[in-house]
Amino acid sequence: MSENWNKRTKLVHGGSRRSQYNEVSEAIFLTQGFVYETAEQAEARFIETGPDEFIYARYGNPTVAMFEERIALLEGAEDAFATASGMAAVSGALTSLLKAGDHVVSAKALFGSCLYILENILARYGVEVSFVDGTDLDQWRAAMRPDTKAVFFESMSNPTLEVIDIEAVCNIAHEVGATVVVDNVFSTPVFSRAIEQGADVVVYSATKHIDGQGRVLGGVVLGSKDYIRGTLEPYMKHTGGSLSPFSAWTLLKGLETIDLRVKAQAESALKIAEALDGHPQLERMIYPGLPKHAQNALVQRQLGGQGGTVLSLDLKGGKEAAFKFLNALSIPVISNNLGDAKSIATHPATTTHQRLPDEQKNELGITPGLVRFSVGLEDSDDLIADLKAALEAAQ
Ligand SMILES: *Cc1c(COP(=O)(O)O)cnc(C)c1O
């Protein structure tokens, strides 16, 4: 029945479990463990844990289970496992699947820590990774091998907002039997239809839009019951990347309002993109929701035309202009989160992607003048006035 609810109903009521007190707001079960009535009950629970039974919070907890169920309903996935951060989700989703000798194909435009896992960590354990330009389907086709076990990409890349064709890449990957893991943060769970479009595993940093108010770290991996309970859960519960019950509660509350927040933020992002389009101080502006964006046809097909809550501005005058611009902003904060109620401006070349050699930054379009702008819930007219004034100041 809850599968048939519309999105906002799922987000408010999905996965709720009430204790004997019948509380309205979800309870925080801030406990590491659970008491057994008898030794026999403990034995039985370790043999088989029922759907409403718990052993130890690293394995599962009622508040965490409510969050997992609610987000799985939203995404249309059979099951979900919540993790301590987005990176625990990305690393767990891949490492639980892979072993030495396996081959992975990945898009090269990735969030800095994702790149570190794909470039550095997996290689140390004998996994070979081939990198492709995620927007070029011929490169995906050419990179697939009979031993390709997994495919990884960010469906909208950070920070240049390249959109990758989920359906097309999944079709190519499935021909060799590879499991497709999609990091879907920038597409957001509100606009995503990744499972329906063929993704086997979808990963979110819940720190971003799901919390959306900058309070906690969290992550989640979604997929089939087989993958989540058979492959991922044994890995996560023994390696320790589980989500805390307090963070799960915060994220449950975030889900109640995510549809309202993300839609308002995306609407504001489009208004800002329209207002800054062609500004003389900008070398380029990237917002996938603008009809003139090179990939807008794909954005229409994959995301219902929604360009998300982030735009990237490339200022004329390089790093000096970008820094002047950041320092002149009065409403947005300079930080490195995104999807937050507060607008956030980031200079990727010197922060999130600082580690990369200049050559790699160039290849990924992370120019010295590039500023990533995450649109918050402030009044869009105020933001536009502030952004325009800061662009003036950057001249
Ligand atoms: C933030 C982010 C992550 C990592 O999430 P954390 O919660 O910070 O660990 C992974 N992928 C993408 C695309 C992100 O933006």
GROMACS .gro file of C-alpha atoms and ligand atoms in nm:
model
  410
    1MET     CA    1   0.000   0.000   0.000
    2SER     CA    2   0.268   0.257   0.087
    3GLU     CA    3   0.429   0.179  -0.252
    4ASN     CA    4   0.116   0.327  -0.413
    5TRP     CA    5   0.129   0.654  -0.221
    6ASN     CA    6   0.243   0.966  -0.402
    7LYS     CA    7   0.585   1.110  -0.324
    8ARG     CA    8   0.494   1.358  -0.051
    9THR     CA    9   0.288   1.103   0.140
   10LYS     CA   10   0.577   0.855   0.127
   11LEU     CA   11   0.812   1.125   0.255
   12VAL     CA   12   0.595   1.205   0.557
   13HIS     CA   13   0.469   0.858   0.657
   14GLY     CA   14   0.690   0.602   0.481
   15GLY     CA   15   0.868   0.353   0.704
   16SER     CA   16   0.718   0.484   1.031
   17ARG     CA   17   0.737   0.244   1.326
   18ARG     CA   18   0.563   0.339   1.648
   19SER     CA   19   0.662   0.220   1.993
   20GLN     CA   20   0.408   0.117   2.259
   21TYR     CA   21   0.359   0.491   2.335
   22ASN     CA   22   0.224   0.570   1.987
   23GLU     CA   23   0.435   0.883   1.949
   24VAL     CA   24   0.355   1.122   1.659
   25SER     CA   25   0.713   1.214   1.572
   26GLU     CA   26   0.952   0.927   1.503
   27ALA     CA   27   1.138   0.810   1.814
   28ILE     CA   28   1.516   0.822   1.842
   29PHE     CA   29   1.630   0.483   1.965
   30LEU     CA   30   1.963   0.606   2.098
   31THR     CA   31   2.085   0.262   2.196
   32GLN     CA   32   2.375   0.048   2.077
   33GLY     CA   33   2.198  -0.278   2.156
   34PHE     CA   34   1.884  -0.469   2.251
   35VAL     CA   35   1.795  -0.695   2.543
   36TYR     CA   36   1.681  -1.055   2.491
   37GLU     CA   37   1.414  -1.204   2.720
   38THR     CA   38   1.599  -1.533   2.734
   39ALA     CA   39   1.918  -1.700   2.617
   40GLU     CA   40   1.707  -1.898   2.370
   41GLN     CA   41   1.573  -1.576   2.220
   42ALA     CA   42   1.928  -1.443   2.178
   43GLU     CA   43   2.032  -1.764   2.004
   44ALA     CA   44   1.731  -1.754   1.774
   45ARG     CA   45   1.789  -1.392   1.679
   46PHE     CA   46   2.151  -1.459   1.579
   47ILE     CA   47   2.032  -1.747   1.359
   48GLU     CA   48   1.769  -1.535   1.189
   49THR     CA   49   1.683  -1.172   1.260
   50GLY     CA   50   1.319  -1.090   1.184
   51PRO     CA   51   1.211  -0.768   1.013
   52ASP     CA   52   1.129  -0.592   1.342
   53GLU     CA   53   1.410  -0.742   1.550
   54PHE     CA   54   1.749  -0.592   1.624
   55ILE     CA   55   2.078  -0.714   1.770
   56TYR     CA   56   2.334  -0.436   1.768
   57ALA     CA   57   2.323  -0.085   1.621
   58ARG     CA   58   2.612  -0.154   1.384
   59TYR     CA   59   2.382  -0.414   1.223
   60GLY     CA   60   2.059  -0.217   1.246
   61ASN     CA   61   1.848   0.007   1.472
   62PRO     CA   62   1.477   0.099   1.459
   63THR     CA   63   1.538   0.470   1.384
   64VAL     CA   64   1.790   0.382   1.113
   65ALA     CA   65   1.548   0.124   0.971
   66MET     CA   66   1.275   0.392   0.944
   67PHE     CA   67   1.514   0.612   0.744
   68GLU     CA   68   1.615   0.321   0.518
   69GLU     CA   69   1.256   0.227   0.448
   70ARG     CA   70   1.146   0.584   0.378
   71ILE     CA   71   1.427   0.660   0.133
   72ALA     CA   72   1.383   0.322  -0.041
   73LEU     CA   73   1.014   0.405  -0.094
   74LEU     CA   74   1.108   0.744  -0.241
   75GLU     CA   75   1.370   0.600  -0.478
   76GLY     CA   76   1.156   0.302  -0.579
   77ALA     CA   77   1.429   0.063  -0.464
   78GLU     CA   78   1.365  -0.276  -0.302
   79ASP     CA   79   1.593  -0.202  -0.009
   80ALA     CA   80   1.846   0.041   0.140
   81PHE     CA   81   2.134   0.044   0.387
   82ALA     CA   82   2.218   0.368   0.569
   83THR     CA   83   2.582   0.464   0.620
   84ALA     CA   84   2.782   0.703   0.837
   85SER     CA   85   2.860   0.938   0.546
   86GLY     CA   86   2.829   0.961   0.170
   87MET     CA   87   3.183   0.830   0.134
   88ALA     CA   88   3.104   0.526   0.352
   89ALA     CA   89   2.821   0.462   0.103
   90VAL     CA   90   3.040   0.501  -0.208
   91SER     CA   91   3.328   0.294  -0.072
   92GLY     CA   92   3.098   0.027   0.073
   93ALA     CA   93   2.891   0.000  -0.245
   94LEU     CA   94   3.205  -0.066  -0.451
   95THR     CA   95   3.427  -0.259  -0.210
   96SER     CA   96   3.152  -0.500  -0.109
   97LEU     CA   97   3.117  -0.598  -0.476
   98LEU     CA   98   3.481  -0.619  -0.584
   99LYS     CA   99   3.780  -0.845  -0.533
  100ALA     CA  100   4.138  -0.851  -0.661
  101GLY     CA  101   4.150  -0.910  -1.036
  102ASP     CA  102   3.819  -0.738  -1.112
  103HIS     CA  103   3.789  -0.456  -1.362
  104VAL     CA  104   3.588  -0.134  -1.313
  105VAL     CA  105   3.494   0.135  -1.562
  106SER     CA  106   3.438   0.481  -1.416
  107ALA     CA  107   3.365   0.829  -1.542
  108LYS     CA  108   3.662   1.055  -1.476
  109ALA     CA  109   3.468   1.363  -1.364
  110LEU     CA  110   3.419   1.279  -0.995
  111PHE     CA  111   3.400   1.437  -0.650
  112GLY     CA  112   3.753   1.446  -0.503
  113SER     CA  113   3.704   1.165  -0.249
  114CYS     CA  114   3.528   0.940  -0.502
  115LEU     CA  115   3.825   0.989  -0.733
  116TYR     CA  116   4.060   0.893  -0.448
  117ILE     CA  117   3.876   0.562  -0.400
  118LEU     CA  118   3.870   0.480  -0.771
  119GLU     CA  119   4.225   0.602  -0.848
  120ASN     CA  120   4.416   0.507  -0.535
  121ILE     CA  121   4.239   0.269  -0.299
  122LEU     CA  122   4.092   0.011  -0.536
  123ALA     CA  123   4.426  -0.023  -0.721
  124ARG     CA  124   4.597  -0.110  -0.390
  125TYR     CA  125   4.371  -0.412  -0.361
  126GLY     CA  126   4.431  -0.531  -0.714
  127VAL     CA  127   4.124  -0.385  -0.886
  128GLU     CA  128   4.192  -0.230  -1.225
  129VAL     CA  129   3.999   0.088  -1.309
  130SER     CA  130   3.958   0.237  -1.657
  131PHE     CA  131   3.849   0.602  -1.675
  132VAL     CA  132   3.630   0.740  -1.952
  133ASP     CA  133   3.468   1.068  -2.048
  134GLY     CA  134   3.127   0.991  -1.901
  135THR     CA  135   2.939   1.188  -2.165
  136ASP     CA  136   3.091   0.985  -2.453
  137LEU     CA  137   2.902   0.657  -2.500
  138ASP     CA  138   3.165   0.527  -2.745
  139GLN     CA  139   3.426   0.549  -2.470
  140TRP     CA  140   3.201   0.351  -2.233
  141ARG     CA  141   3.151   0.085  -2.503
  142ALA     CA  142   3.522   0.061  -2.579
  143ALA     CA  143   3.619   0.028  -2.212
  144MET     CA  144   3.390  -0.267  -2.127
  145ARG     CA  145   3.555  -0.609  -2.090
  146PRO     CA  146   3.423  -0.954  -2.008
  147ASP     CA  147   3.577  -0.916  -1.659
  148THR     CA  148   3.419  -0.572  -1.596
  149LYS     CA  149   3.247  -0.621  -1.264
  150ALA     CA  150   3.125  -0.269  -1.186
  151VAL     CA  151   3.061   0.065  -1.349
  152PHE     CA  152   3.066   0.389  -1.151
  153PHE     CA  153   2.969   0.746  -1.229
  154GLU     CA  154   2.810   1.059  -1.085
  155SER     CA  155   2.489   1.111  -1.283
  156MET     CA  156   2.557   1.487  -1.267
  157SER     CA  157   2.923   1.558  -1.208
  158ASN     CA  158   3.084   1.783  -0.952
  159PRO     CA  159   3.158   2.071  -1.018
  160THR     CA  160   3.103   2.104  -1.395
  161LEU     CA  161   2.753   1.949  -1.391
  162GLU     CA  162   2.802   1.711  -1.682
  163VAL     CA  163   2.497   1.488  -1.712
  164ILE     CA  164   2.555   1.120  -1.782
  165ASP     CA  165   2.295   0.916  -1.968
  166ILE     CA  166   2.199   0.657  -1.705
  167GLU     CA  167   1.985   0.444  -1.935
  168ALA     CA  168   2.241   0.428  -2.216
  169VAL     CA  169   2.539   0.352  -1.989
  170CYS     CA  170   2.337   0.085  -1.803
  171ASN     CA  171   2.249  -0.085  -2.132
  172ILE     CA  172   2.618  -0.093  -2.232
  173ALA     CA  173   2.730  -0.218  -1.888
  174HIS     CA  174   2.462  -0.484  -1.861
  175GLU     CA  175   2.579  -0.644  -2.188
  176VAL     CA  176   2.893  -0.759  -2.003
  177GLY     CA  177   2.702  -0.827  -1.680
  178ALA     CA  178   2.854  -0.535  -1.485
  179THR     CA  179   2.677  -0.384  -1.183
  180VAL     CA  180   2.609  -0.013  -1.231
  181VAL     CA  181   2.665   0.205  -0.924
  182VAL     CA  182   2.535   0.562  -0.964
  183ASP     CA  183   2.634   0.844  -0.729
  184ASN     CA  184   2.319   1.051  -0.761
  185VAL     CA  185   2.383   1.344  -0.526
  186PHE     CA  186   2.357   1.629  -0.776
  187SER     CA  187   2.048   1.479  -0.944
  188THR     CA  188   1.886   1.462  -0.596
  189PRO     CA  189   1.643   1.190  -0.478
  190VAL     CA  190   1.357   1.428  -0.563
  191PHE     CA  191   1.425   1.435  -0.939
  192SER     CA  192   1.590   1.092  -0.971
  193ARG     CA  193   1.438   0.798  -1.157
  194ALA     CA  194   1.772   0.616  -1.167
  195ILE     CA  195   1.641   0.270  -1.067
  196GLU     CA  196   1.368   0.283  -1.331
  197GLN     CA  197   1.634   0.396  -1.583
  198GLY     CA  198   1.841   0.083  -1.514
  199ALA     CA  199   2.081   0.166  -1.228
  200ASP     CA  200   2.150  -0.140  -1.011
  201VAL     CA  201   2.280   0.055  -0.714
  202VAL     CA  202   2.212   0.420  -0.625
  203VAL     CA  203   2.422   0.604  -0.370
  204TYR     CA  204   2.356   0.934  -0.192
  205SER     CA  205   2.550   1.152   0.044
  206ALA     CA  206   2.259   1.230   0.280
  207THR     CA  207   2.472   1.515   0.413
  208LYS     CA  208   2.356   1.712   0.110
  209HIS     CA  209   1.986   1.757   0.019
  210ILE     CA  210   1.846   1.484   0.247
  211ASP     CA  211   1.954   1.667   0.562
  212GLY     CA  212   1.960   1.993   0.369
  213GLN     CA  213   2.024   2.195   0.682
  214GLY     CA  214   2.391   2.128   0.745
  215ARG     CA  215   2.349   1.931   1.066
  216VAL     CA  216   2.476   1.576   1.019
  217LEU     CA  217   2.683   1.348   0.797
  218GLY     CA  218   2.510   1.048   0.645
  219GLY     CA  219   2.478   0.832   0.339
  220VAL     CA  220   2.266   0.559   0.189
  221VAL     CA  221   2.303   0.277  -0.063
  222LEU     CA  222   1.990   0.160  -0.247
  223GLY     CA  223   1.936  -0.145  -0.463
  224SER     CA  224   1.777  -0.489  -0.487
  225LYS     CA  225   1.710  -0.690  -0.169
  226ASP     CA  226   1.969  -0.942  -0.291
  227TYR     CA  227   2.244  -0.685  -0.330
  228ILE     CA  228   2.164  -0.484  -0.014
  229ARG     CA  229   2.115  -0.777   0.224
  230GLY     CA  230   2.336  -1.034   0.047
  231THR     CA  231   2.638  -0.827  -0.063
  232LEU     CA  232   2.642  -0.487   0.104
  233GLU     CA  233   2.505  -0.552   0.454
  234PRO     CA  234   2.758  -0.821   0.554
  235TYR     CA  235   3.039  -0.589   0.442
  236MET     CA  236   2.902  -0.276   0.613
  237LYS     CA  237   2.802  -0.436   0.940
  238HIS     CA  238   3.144  -0.594   0.987
  239THR     CA  239   3.351  -0.295   0.870
  240GLY     CA  240   3.162  -0.043   1.083
  241GLY     CA  241   3.031   0.229   0.856
  242SER     CA  242   2.676   0.227   0.995
  243LEU     CA  243   2.469   0.543   1.050
  244SER     CA  244   2.409   0.670   1.405
  245PRO     CA  245   2.045   0.664   1.525
  246PHE     CA  246   2.057   1.037   1.601
  247SER     CA  247   2.173   1.119   1.249
  248ALA     CA  248   1.909   0.882   1.106
  249TRP     CA  249   1.641   1.072   1.297
  250THR     CA  250   1.770   1.406   1.165
  251LEU     CA  251   1.765   1.266   0.810
  252LEU     CA  252   1.411   1.124   0.857
  253LYS     CA  253   1.297   1.476   0.944
  254GLY     CA  254   1.488   1.605   0.642
  255LEU     CA  255   1.298   1.366   0.416
  256GLU     CA  256   0.964   1.507   0.534
  257THR     CA  257   1.044   1.840   0.367
  258ILE     CA  258   1.290   1.741   0.092
  259ASP     CA  259   1.040   1.763  -0.193
  260LEU     CA  260   0.938   2.117  -0.096
  261ARG     CA  261   1.293   2.231  -0.033
  262VAL     CA  262   1.462   2.087  -0.341
  263LYS     CA  263   1.188   2.205  -0.577
  264ALA     CA  264   1.209   2.558  -0.433
  265GLN     CA  265   1.589   2.552  -0.459
  266ALA     CA  266   1.582   2.428  -0.821
  267GLU     CA  267   1.325   2.692  -0.916
  268SER     CA  268   1.548   2.957  -0.763
  269ALA     CA  269   1.857   2.813  -0.938
  270LEU     CA  270   1.682   2.844  -1.275
  271LYS     CA  271   1.584   3.206  -1.200
  272ILE     CA  272   1.942   3.289  -1.103
  273ALA     CA  273   2.081   3.116  -1.415
  274GLU     CA  274   1.842   3.316  -1.634
  275ALA     CA  275   1.935   3.641  -1.457
  276LEU     CA  276   2.313   3.585  -1.490
  277ASP     CA  277   2.308   3.438  -1.842
  278GLY     CA  278   2.541   3.640  -2.065
  279HIS     CA  279   2.673   3.855  -1.778
  280PRO     CA  280   2.985   4.039  -1.906
  281GLN     CA  281   3.192   3.928  -1.605
  282LEU     CA  282   3.131   3.557  -1.679
  283GLU     CA  283   3.344   3.345  -1.912
  284ARG     CA  284   3.078   3.072  -1.892
  285MET     CA  285   2.790   2.968  -1.672
  286ILE     CA  286   2.679   2.608  -1.634
  287TYR     CA  287   2.323   2.519  -1.537
  288PRO     CA  288   2.179   2.201  -1.692
  289GLY     CA  289   1.822   2.328  -1.649
  290LEU     CA  290   1.867   2.611  -1.902
  291PRO     CA  291   1.715   2.518  -2.241
  292LYS     CA  292   2.040   2.634  -2.409
  293HIS     CA  293   2.260   2.395  -2.205
  294ALA     CA  294   2.428   2.150  -2.445
  295GLN     CA  295   2.277   1.848  -2.267
  296ASN     CA  296   1.930   1.988  -2.209
  297ALA     CA  297   1.763   1.716  -2.419
  298LEU     CA  298   1.911   1.453  -2.187
  299VAL     CA  299   1.809   1.661  -1.884
  300GLN     CA  300   1.452   1.660  -2.018
  301ARG     CA  301   1.454   1.283  -2.066
  302GLN     CA  302   1.641   1.184  -1.751
  303LEU     CA  303   1.537   1.445  -1.495
  304GLY     CA  304   1.209   1.581  -1.630
  305GLY     CA  305   1.390   1.901  -1.730
  306GLN     CA  306   1.510   1.974  -1.376
  307GLY     CA  307   1.865   2.110  -1.364
  308GLY     CA  308   1.914   2.065  -0.990
  309THR     CA  309   2.011   2.308  -0.717
  310VAL     CA  310   2.370   2.391  -0.814
  311LEU     CA  311   2.514   2.617  -1.081
  312SER     CA  312   2.875   2.681  -1.175
  313LEU     CA  313   3.006   3.023  -1.270
  314ASP     CA  314   3.338   3.072  -1.446
  315LEU     CA  315   3.459   3.426  -1.387
  316LYS     CA  316   3.672   3.628  -1.624
  317GLY     CA  317   3.997   3.711  -1.446
  318GLY     CA  318   4.076   3.366  -1.298
  319LYS     CA  319   4.146   3.300  -0.933
  320GLU     CA  320   4.183   3.666  -0.839
  321ALA     CA  321   3.838   3.752  -0.973
  322ALA     CA  322   3.685   3.437  -0.820
  323PHE     CA  323   3.825   3.523  -0.476
  324LYS     CA  324   3.708   3.886  -0.501
  325PHE     CA  325   3.364   3.758  -0.598
  326LEU     CA  326   3.348   3.511  -0.305
  327ASN     CA  327   3.466   3.775  -0.058
  328ALA     CA  328   3.209   4.026  -0.184
  329LEU     CA  329   2.907   3.796  -0.136
  330SER     CA  330   2.700   3.898   0.163
  331ILE     CA  331   2.420   3.637   0.182
  332PRO     CA  332   2.577   3.308   0.067
  333VAL     CA  333   2.847   3.155   0.286
  334ILE     CA  334   3.187   3.035   0.167
  335SER     CA  335   3.193   2.666   0.250
  336ASN     CA  336   3.201   2.330   0.074
  337ASN     CA  337   2.868   2.159   0.137
  338LEU     CA  338   2.578   2.176  -0.110
  339GLY     CA  339   2.204   2.123  -0.107
  340ASP     CA  340   2.179   2.329   0.212
  341ALA     CA  341   1.908   2.580   0.309
  342LYS     CA  342   2.188   2.838   0.312
  343SER     CA  343   2.338   2.924  -0.026
  344ILE     CA  344   2.700   2.812  -0.039
  345ALA     CA  345   2.980   2.930  -0.269
  346THR     CA  346   3.286   2.709  -0.324
  347HIS     CA  347   3.609   2.758  -0.519
  348PRO     CA  348   3.677   2.397  -0.628
  349ALA     CA  349   4.030   2.453  -0.767
  350THR     CA  350   4.166   2.557  -0.426
  351THR     CA  351   3.943   2.346  -0.198
  352THR     CA  352   3.747   2.031  -0.298
  353HIS     CA  353   3.973   1.958  -0.597
  354GLN     CA  354   4.296   2.121  -0.470
  355ARG     CA  355   4.475   1.784  -0.460
  356LEU     CA  356   4.452   1.733  -0.837
  357PRO     CA  357   4.745   1.826  -1.062
  358ASP     CA  358   4.678   2.131  -1.285
  359GLU     CA  359   4.667   1.913  -1.596
  360GLN     CA  360   4.385   1.703  -1.450
  361LYS     CA  361   4.199   2.014  -1.332
  362ASN     CA  362   4.215   2.154  -1.687
  363GLU     CA  363   4.091   1.829  -1.834
  364LEU     CA  364   3.796   1.833  -1.594
  365GLY     CA  365   3.715   2.200  -1.661
  366ILE     CA  366   3.807   2.304  -1.305
  367THR     CA  367   3.945   2.640  -1.412
  368PRO     CA  368   4.090   2.904  -1.174
  369GLY     CA  369   3.783   3.124  -1.224
  370LEU     CA  370   3.525   2.851  -1.150
  371VAL     CA  371   3.289   2.897  -0.857
  372ARG     CA  372   3.034   2.632  -0.760
  373PHE     CA  373   2.717   2.789  -0.628
  374SER     CA  374   2.469   2.581  -0.431
  375VAL     CA  375   2.136   2.762  -0.422
  376GLY     CA  376   1.965   2.771  -0.084
  377LEU     CA  377   1.619   2.865   0.036
  378GLU     CA  378   1.673   3.242   0.054
  379ASP     CA  379   1.459   3.476  -0.157
  380SER     CA  380   1.588   3.446  -0.514
  381ASP     CA  381   1.565   3.821  -0.582
  382ASP     CA  382   1.793   3.886  -0.285
  383LEU     CA  383   2.039   3.626  -0.413
  384ILE     CA  384   2.036   3.769  -0.766
  385ALA     CA  385   2.104   4.121  -0.637
  386ASP     CA  386   2.386   3.992  -0.416
  387LEU     CA  387   2.544   3.783  -0.696
  388LYS     CA  388   2.530   4.075  -0.939
  389ALA     CA  389   2.690   4.311  -0.687
  390ALA     CA  390   2.966   4.057  -0.618
  391LEU     CA  391   3.028   4.015  -0.994
  392GLU     CA  392   3.066   4.393  -1.019
  393ALA     CA  393   3.310   4.388  -0.728
  394ALA     CA  394   3.514   4.113  -0.897
  395GLN     CA  395   3.592   4.326  -1.201
  396LIG     C1  396   2.951   1.509  -0.084
  396LIG     C2  397   2.959   1.404  -0.185
  396LIG     C3  398   3.002   1.275  -0.151
  396LIG     C4  399   3.050   1.239  -0.012
  396LIG     O1  400   2.957   1.257   0.086
  396LIG     P1  401   2.993   1.280   0.242
  396LIG     O2  402   2.862   1.275   0.310
  396LIG     O3  403   3.063   1.412   0.250
  396LIG     O4  404   3.085   1.169   0.282
  396LIG     C5  405   3.004   1.180  -0.251
  396LIG     N1  406   2.967   1.209  -0.376
  396LIG     C6  407   2.925   1.332  -0.412
  396LIG     C7  408   2.884   1.357  -0.553
  396LIG     C8  409   2.919   1.433  -0.319
  396LIG     O5  410   2.878   1.556  -0.354
   0.00000   0.00000   0.00000
